[in-house]
Tab-separated table of C-alpha atoms in Angstrom:
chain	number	residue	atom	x	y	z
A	18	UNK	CA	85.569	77.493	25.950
A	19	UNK	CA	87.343	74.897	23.455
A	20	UNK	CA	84.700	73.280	20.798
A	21	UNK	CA	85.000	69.500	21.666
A	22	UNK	CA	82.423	68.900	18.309
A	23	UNK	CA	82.247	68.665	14.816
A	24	UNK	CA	80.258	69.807	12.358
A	25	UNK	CA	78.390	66.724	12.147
A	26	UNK	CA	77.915	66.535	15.594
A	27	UNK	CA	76.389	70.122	15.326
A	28	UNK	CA	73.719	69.289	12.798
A	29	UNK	CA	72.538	65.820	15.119
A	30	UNK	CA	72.234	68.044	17.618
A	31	UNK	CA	69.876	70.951	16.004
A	32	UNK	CA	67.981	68.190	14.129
A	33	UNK	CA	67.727	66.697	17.804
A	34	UNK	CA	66.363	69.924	19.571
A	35	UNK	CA	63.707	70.306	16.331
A	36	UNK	CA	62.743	66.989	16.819
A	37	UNK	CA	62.105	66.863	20.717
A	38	UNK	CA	60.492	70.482	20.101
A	39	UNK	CA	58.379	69.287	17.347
A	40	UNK	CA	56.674	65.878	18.928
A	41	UNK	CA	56.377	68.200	21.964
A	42	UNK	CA	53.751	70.145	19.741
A	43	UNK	CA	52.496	67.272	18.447
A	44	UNK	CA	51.361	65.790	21.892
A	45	UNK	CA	50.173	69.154	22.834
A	46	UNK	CA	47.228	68.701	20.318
A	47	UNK	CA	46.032	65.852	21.977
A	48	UNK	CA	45.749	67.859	25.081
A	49	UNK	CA	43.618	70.721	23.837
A	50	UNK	CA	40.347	70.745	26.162
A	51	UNK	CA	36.864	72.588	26.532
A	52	UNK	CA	38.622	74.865	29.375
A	53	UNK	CA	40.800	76.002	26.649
A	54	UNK	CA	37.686	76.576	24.212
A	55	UNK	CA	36.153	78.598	27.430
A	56	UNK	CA	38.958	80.464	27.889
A	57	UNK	CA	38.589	81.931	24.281
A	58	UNK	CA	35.056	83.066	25.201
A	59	UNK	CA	36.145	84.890	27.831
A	60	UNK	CA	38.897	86.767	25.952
A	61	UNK	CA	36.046	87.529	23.469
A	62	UNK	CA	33.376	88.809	26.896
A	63	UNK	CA	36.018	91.190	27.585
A	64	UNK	CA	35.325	94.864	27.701
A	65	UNK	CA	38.549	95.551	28.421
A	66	UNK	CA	41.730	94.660	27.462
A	67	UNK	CA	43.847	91.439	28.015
A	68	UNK	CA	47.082	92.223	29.943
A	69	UNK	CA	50.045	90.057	29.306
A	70	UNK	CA	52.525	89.252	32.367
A	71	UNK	CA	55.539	86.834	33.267
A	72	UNK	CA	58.968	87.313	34.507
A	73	UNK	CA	62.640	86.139	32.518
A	74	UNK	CA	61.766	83.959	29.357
A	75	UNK	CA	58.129	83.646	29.991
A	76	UNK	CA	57.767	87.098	29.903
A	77	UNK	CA	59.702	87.085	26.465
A	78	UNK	CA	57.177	84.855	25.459
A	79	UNK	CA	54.292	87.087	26.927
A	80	UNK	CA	55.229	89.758	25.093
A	81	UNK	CA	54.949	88.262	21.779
A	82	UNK	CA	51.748	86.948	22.385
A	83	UNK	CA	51.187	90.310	23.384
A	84	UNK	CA	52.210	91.777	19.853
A	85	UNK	CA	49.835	88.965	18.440
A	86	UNK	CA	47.206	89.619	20.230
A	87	UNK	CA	47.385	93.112	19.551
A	88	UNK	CA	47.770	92.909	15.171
A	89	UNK	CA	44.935	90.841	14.905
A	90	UNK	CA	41.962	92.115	16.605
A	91	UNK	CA	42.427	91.902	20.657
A	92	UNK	CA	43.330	94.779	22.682
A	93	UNK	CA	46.296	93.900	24.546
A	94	UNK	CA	49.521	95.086	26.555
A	95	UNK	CA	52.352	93.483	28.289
A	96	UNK	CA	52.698	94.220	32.065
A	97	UNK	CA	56.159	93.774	33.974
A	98	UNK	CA	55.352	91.540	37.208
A	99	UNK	CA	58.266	94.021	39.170
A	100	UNK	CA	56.687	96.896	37.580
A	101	UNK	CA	53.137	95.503	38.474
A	102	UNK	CA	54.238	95.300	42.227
A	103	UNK	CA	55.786	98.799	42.447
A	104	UNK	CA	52.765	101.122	40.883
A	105	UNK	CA	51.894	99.839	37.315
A	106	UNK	CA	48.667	97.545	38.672
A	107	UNK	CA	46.794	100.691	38.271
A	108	UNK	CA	46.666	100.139	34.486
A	109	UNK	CA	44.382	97.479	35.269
A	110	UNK	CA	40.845	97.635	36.062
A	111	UNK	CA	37.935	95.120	36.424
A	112	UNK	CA	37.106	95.602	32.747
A	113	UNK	CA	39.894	93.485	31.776
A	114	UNK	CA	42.033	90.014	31.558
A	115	UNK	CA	45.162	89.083	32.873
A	116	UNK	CA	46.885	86.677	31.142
A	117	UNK	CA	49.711	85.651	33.516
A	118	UNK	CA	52.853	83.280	32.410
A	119	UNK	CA	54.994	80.823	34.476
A	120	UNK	CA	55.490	77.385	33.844
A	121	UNK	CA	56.171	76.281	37.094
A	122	UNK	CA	53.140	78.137	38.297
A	123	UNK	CA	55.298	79.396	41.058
A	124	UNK	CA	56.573	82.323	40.276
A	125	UNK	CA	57.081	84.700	43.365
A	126	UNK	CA	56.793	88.189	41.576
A	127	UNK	CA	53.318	86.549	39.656
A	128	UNK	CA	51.837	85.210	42.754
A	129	UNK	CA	51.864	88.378	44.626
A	130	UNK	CA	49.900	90.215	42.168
A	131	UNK	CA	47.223	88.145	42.269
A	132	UNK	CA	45.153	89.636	45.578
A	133	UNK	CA	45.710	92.646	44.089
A	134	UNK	CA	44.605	91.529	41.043
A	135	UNK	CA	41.632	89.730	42.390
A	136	UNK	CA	40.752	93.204	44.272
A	137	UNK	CA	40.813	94.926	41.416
A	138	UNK	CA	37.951	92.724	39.909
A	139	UNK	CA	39.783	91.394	36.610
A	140	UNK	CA	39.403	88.158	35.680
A	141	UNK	CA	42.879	85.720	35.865
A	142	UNK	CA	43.989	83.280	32.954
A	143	UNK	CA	46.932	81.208	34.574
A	144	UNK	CA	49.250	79.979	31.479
A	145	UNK	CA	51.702	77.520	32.871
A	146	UNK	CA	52.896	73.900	32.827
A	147	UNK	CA	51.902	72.909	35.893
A	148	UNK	CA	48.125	72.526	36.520
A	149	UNK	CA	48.129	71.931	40.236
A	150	UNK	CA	50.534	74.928	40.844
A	151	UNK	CA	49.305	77.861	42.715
A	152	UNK	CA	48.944	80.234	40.056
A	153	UNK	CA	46.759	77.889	38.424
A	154	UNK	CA	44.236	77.018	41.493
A	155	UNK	CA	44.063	80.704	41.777
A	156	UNK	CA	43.185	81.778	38.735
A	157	UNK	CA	39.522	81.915	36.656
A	158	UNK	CA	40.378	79.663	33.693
A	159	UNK	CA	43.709	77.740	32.664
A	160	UNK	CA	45.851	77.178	29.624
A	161	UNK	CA	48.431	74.294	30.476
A	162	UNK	CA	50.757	72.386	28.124
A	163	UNK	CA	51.674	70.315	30.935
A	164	UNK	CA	55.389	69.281	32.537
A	165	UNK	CA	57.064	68.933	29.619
A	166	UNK	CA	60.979	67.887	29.613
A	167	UNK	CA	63.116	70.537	28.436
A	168	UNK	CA	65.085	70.309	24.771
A	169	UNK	CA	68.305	71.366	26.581
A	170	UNK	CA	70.335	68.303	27.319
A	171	UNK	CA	70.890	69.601	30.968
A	172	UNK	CA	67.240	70.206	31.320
A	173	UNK	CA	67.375	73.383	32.569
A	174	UNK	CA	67.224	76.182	29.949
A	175	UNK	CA	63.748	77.019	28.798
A	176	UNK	CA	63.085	75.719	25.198
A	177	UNK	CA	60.565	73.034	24.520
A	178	UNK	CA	58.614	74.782	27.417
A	179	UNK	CA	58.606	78.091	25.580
A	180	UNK	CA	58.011	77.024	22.621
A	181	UNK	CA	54.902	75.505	24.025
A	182	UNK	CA	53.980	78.783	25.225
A	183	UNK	CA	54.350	80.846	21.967
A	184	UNK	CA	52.525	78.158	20.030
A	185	UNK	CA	49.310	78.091	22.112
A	186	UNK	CA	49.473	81.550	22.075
A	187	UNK	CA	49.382	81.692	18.356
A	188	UNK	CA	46.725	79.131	18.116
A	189	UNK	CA	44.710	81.364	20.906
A	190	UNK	CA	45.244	84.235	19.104
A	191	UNK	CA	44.124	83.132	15.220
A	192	UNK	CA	41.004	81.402	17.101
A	193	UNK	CA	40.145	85.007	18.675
A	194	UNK	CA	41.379	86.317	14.532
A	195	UNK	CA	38.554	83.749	13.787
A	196	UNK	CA	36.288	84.253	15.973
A	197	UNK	CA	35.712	88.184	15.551
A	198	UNK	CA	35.894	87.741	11.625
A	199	UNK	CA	38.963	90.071	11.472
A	200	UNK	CA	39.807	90.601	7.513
A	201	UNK	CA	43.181	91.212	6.231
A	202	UNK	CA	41.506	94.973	5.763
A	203	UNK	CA	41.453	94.765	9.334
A	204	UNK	CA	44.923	93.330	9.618
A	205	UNK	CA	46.135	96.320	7.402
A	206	UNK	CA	44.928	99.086	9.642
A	207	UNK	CA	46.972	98.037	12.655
A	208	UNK	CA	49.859	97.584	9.725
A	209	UNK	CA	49.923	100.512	7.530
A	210	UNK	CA	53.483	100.722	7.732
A	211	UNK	CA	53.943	97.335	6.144
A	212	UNK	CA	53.670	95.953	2.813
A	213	UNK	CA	50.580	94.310	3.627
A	214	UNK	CA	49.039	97.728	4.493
A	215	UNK	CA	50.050	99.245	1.438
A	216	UNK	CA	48.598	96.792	-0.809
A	217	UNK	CA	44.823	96.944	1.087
A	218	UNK	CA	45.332	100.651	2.023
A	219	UNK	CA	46.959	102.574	-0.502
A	220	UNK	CA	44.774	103.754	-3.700
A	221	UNK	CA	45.085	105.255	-6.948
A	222	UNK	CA	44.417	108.841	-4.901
A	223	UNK	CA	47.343	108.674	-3.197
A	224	UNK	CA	49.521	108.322	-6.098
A	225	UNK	CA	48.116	110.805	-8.144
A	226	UNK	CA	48.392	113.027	-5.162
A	227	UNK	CA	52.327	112.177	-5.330
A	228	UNK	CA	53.174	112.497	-9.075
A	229	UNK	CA	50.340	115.126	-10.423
A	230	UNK	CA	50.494	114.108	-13.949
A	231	UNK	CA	47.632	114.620	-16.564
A	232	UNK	CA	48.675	114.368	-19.892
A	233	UNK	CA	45.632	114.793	-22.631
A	234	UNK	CA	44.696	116.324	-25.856
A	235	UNK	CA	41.803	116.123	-28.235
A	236	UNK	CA	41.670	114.345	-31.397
A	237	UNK	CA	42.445	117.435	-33.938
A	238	UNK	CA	45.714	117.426	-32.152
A	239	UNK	CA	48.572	116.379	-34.562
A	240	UNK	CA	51.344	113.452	-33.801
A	241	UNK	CA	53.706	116.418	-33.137
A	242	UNK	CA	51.525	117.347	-30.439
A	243	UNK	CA	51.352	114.172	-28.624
A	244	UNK	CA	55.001	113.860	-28.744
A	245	UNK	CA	55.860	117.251	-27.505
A	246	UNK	CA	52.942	116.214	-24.680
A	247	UNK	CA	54.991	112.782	-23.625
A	248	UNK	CA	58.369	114.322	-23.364
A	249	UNK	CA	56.689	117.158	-20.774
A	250	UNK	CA	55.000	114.551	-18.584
A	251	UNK	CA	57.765	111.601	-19.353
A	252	UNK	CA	55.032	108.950	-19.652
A	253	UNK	CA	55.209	108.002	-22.631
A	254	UNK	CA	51.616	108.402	-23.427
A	255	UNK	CA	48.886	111.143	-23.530
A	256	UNK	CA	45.101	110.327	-22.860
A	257	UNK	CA	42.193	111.883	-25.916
A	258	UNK	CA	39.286	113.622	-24.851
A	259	UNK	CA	36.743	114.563	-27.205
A	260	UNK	CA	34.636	117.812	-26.756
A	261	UNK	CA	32.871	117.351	-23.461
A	262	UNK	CA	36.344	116.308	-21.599
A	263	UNK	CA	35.602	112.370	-21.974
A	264	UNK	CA	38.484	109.644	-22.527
A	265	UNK	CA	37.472	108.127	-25.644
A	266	UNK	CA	41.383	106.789	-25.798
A	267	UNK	CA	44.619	106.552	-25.396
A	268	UNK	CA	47.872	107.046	-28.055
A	269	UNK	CA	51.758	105.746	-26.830
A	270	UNK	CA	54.968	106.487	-27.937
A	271	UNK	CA	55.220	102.402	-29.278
A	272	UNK	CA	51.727	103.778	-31.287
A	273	UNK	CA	53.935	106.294	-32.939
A	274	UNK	CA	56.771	103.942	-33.503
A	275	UNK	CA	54.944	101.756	-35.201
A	276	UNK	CA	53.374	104.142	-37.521
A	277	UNK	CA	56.648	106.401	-38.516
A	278	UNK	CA	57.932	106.004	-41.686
A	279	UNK	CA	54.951	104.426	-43.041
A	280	UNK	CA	52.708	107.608	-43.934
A	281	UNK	CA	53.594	110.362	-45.368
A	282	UNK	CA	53.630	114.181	-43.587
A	283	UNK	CA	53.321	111.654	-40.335
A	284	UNK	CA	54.140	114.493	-38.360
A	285	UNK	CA	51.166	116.344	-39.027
A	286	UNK	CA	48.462	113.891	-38.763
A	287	UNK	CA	45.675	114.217	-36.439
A	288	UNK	CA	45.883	111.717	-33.280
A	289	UNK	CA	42.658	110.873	-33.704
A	290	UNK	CA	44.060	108.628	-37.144
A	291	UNK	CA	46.527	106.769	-34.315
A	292	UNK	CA	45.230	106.314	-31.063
A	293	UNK	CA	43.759	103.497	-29.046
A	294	UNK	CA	40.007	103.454	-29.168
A	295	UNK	CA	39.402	101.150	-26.164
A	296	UNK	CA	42.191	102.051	-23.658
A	297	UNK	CA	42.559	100.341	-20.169
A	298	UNK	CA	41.363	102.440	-17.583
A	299	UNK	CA	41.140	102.929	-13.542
A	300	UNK	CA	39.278	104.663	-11.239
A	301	UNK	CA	40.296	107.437	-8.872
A	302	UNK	CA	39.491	105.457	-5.599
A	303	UNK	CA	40.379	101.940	-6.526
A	304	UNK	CA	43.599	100.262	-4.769
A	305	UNK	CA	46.721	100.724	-6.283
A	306	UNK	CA	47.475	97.120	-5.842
A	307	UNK	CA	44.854	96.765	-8.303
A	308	UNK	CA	46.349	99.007	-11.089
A	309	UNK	CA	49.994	96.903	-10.322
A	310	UNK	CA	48.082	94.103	-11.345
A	311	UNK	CA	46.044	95.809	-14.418
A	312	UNK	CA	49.628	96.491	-15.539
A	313	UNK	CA	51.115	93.520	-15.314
A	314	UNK	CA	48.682	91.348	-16.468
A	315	UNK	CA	48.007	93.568	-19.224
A	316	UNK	CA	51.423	93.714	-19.928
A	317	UNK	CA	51.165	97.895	-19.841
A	318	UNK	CA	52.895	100.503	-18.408
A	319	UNK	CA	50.662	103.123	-18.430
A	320	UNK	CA	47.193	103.715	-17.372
A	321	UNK	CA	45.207	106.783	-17.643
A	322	UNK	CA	42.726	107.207	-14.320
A	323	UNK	CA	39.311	108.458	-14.337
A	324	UNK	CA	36.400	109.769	-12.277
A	325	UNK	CA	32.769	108.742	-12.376
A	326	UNK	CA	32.039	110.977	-15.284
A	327	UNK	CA	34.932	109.062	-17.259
A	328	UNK	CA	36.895	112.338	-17.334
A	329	UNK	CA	40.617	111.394	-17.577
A	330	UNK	CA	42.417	113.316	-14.159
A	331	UNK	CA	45.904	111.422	-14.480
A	332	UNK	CA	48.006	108.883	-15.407
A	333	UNK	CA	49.691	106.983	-13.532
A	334	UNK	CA	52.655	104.693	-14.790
A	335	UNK	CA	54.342	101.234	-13.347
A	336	UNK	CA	57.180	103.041	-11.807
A	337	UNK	CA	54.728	105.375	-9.883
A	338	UNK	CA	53.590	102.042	-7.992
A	339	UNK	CA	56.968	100.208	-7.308
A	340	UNK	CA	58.644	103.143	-5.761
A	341	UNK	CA	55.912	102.892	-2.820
A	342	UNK	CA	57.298	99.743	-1.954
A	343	UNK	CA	54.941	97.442	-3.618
């Protein structure tokens, strides 16, 4: 089809939809109720879980609320109406919720779960637009963000509507995130794969595990030593123990720069005359989101890791800890 609009025309039209879409949330607020508030307790009674449903864009909309739901603390999963009629009701039982979508209420495939849905024994949340509909009589509690006209100039296409939809859901779902005191260490579990999960899941461990590097000597060893002991592990530093196997510091390559061509027979003087007495240091089990931050605050790029008995078992160094992602 020919485009009969400008550019101009364009943007006073997307500004239009965002406005329309926006006051549409806006009067929503005002609408918020004690069913709604009643409606979270029963999520939170459930033994169960909370099964998502709706047809075309509702559905669409159920099954990111289903995703939400999900992350952040209650069990959930999205059920096809179609599939519902045709064999997949059995996944419910009268342990859970089903949260059922349609904004006209009306919704033939919906509808005709519900005496099955009823036998069962789970309890029914009617989400919709219309409160008198009969998904909405039929049901044990009610979410509504009333008859709202549509952002689509032909008032047709589902917009302002959905948008409804996945905003209440949001706000149901961080007021359930609220309510059962889920932590972002929570959050991280059901996201290990993400960044978040690798900054409250991954620790030190795991990257020693990964690069199994240990580079120490004691303090009679000689500056030729420690150089020879860099270039092996290609940190750039070695830790010193004393007798017993305890860090008691740290020498770098920049320690050695600093001090060549100053003394005399510099090659053959004993690390202990060199090195760091009161190196920065991290513990075996601590996050390695916490070392990233030792390092960069500290402006290091080393640091040597220790166990309980302040024996030095590795070192780990910045590059270890951006190559995971972080």
């Amino acid at each position: 089809m020919e485009n009969l609009l400008t550019a101009n025309e364009h943007i006073l039209t997307i500004k239009e939809v965002l406005g329309k879409e926006a006051r549409a949330i806006m009067n929503l607020i005002d609408d918020v109720n004690q069913e709604m508030a009643e409606t979270i307790e029963m999520i939170l009674a459930c033994r169960g879980r909370v099964i998502v449903t709706g047809v075309g864009k509702s559905g669409i909309i159920g099954r990111k609320i289903t995703a939400t739901l999900a992350s952040t603390g209650t069990p959930s999963l999205f059920l096809h109406p179609a599939e519902g009629l045709h064999g997949d009701l059995g996944m419910v039982t009268n342990s859970d919720i089903v949260m059922a979508l349609s904004n006209s209420g009306e919704t033939g495939e919906v509808i005709n779960m519900i005496p099955s849905i009823k036998r069962i024994g789970a309890k029914l949340i009617a989400f919709v637009g219309n409160e008198y509909s009969t998904l909405a009589k039929k049901a044990d509690s009610m979410l509504c963000i009333g008859r709202v006209k549509e952002a689509c100039p032909l008032g047709l296409a589902p917009t302002t509507s959905t948008t409804l939809m996945l905003t209440l859901g949001d706000a149901i779902a961080v007021a359930l995130l609220k309510a059962r005191n889920f932590s972002s260490e929570d959050f991280a579990v059901y996201h290990p794969g993400g960044s978040l999960g690798k900054r409250l899941l991954l620790t030190v461990n795991t990257i020693i595990e990964i690069t199994k590097k240990n580079p120490k000597l004691n303090m009679a060893n000689t500056v030729k030593d420690a150089i020879f002991s860099m270039t092996e592990s290609g940190l750039g530093a070695t830790s010193i123990i004393d007798d017993n196997g305890k860090l008691v510091g740290i020498i770098t390559d920049g320690d050695i720069r600093r001090s060549l061509g100053k003394i005399k027979n510099f090659m053959d003087l004993c690390v202990k005359d060199l090195f760091n007495q009161n190196p920065i240091i991290i513990k075996q089990n601590a996050l390695a989101v916490e070392a990233l931050n030792i390092m960069e605050n500290q402006k290091i790029n080393v640091l040597p890791v220790v166990n309980d008995k302040n024996e030095p078992i590795a070192m780990i160094h910045l590059h270890d800890i951006t190559r995971l992602g972080f």
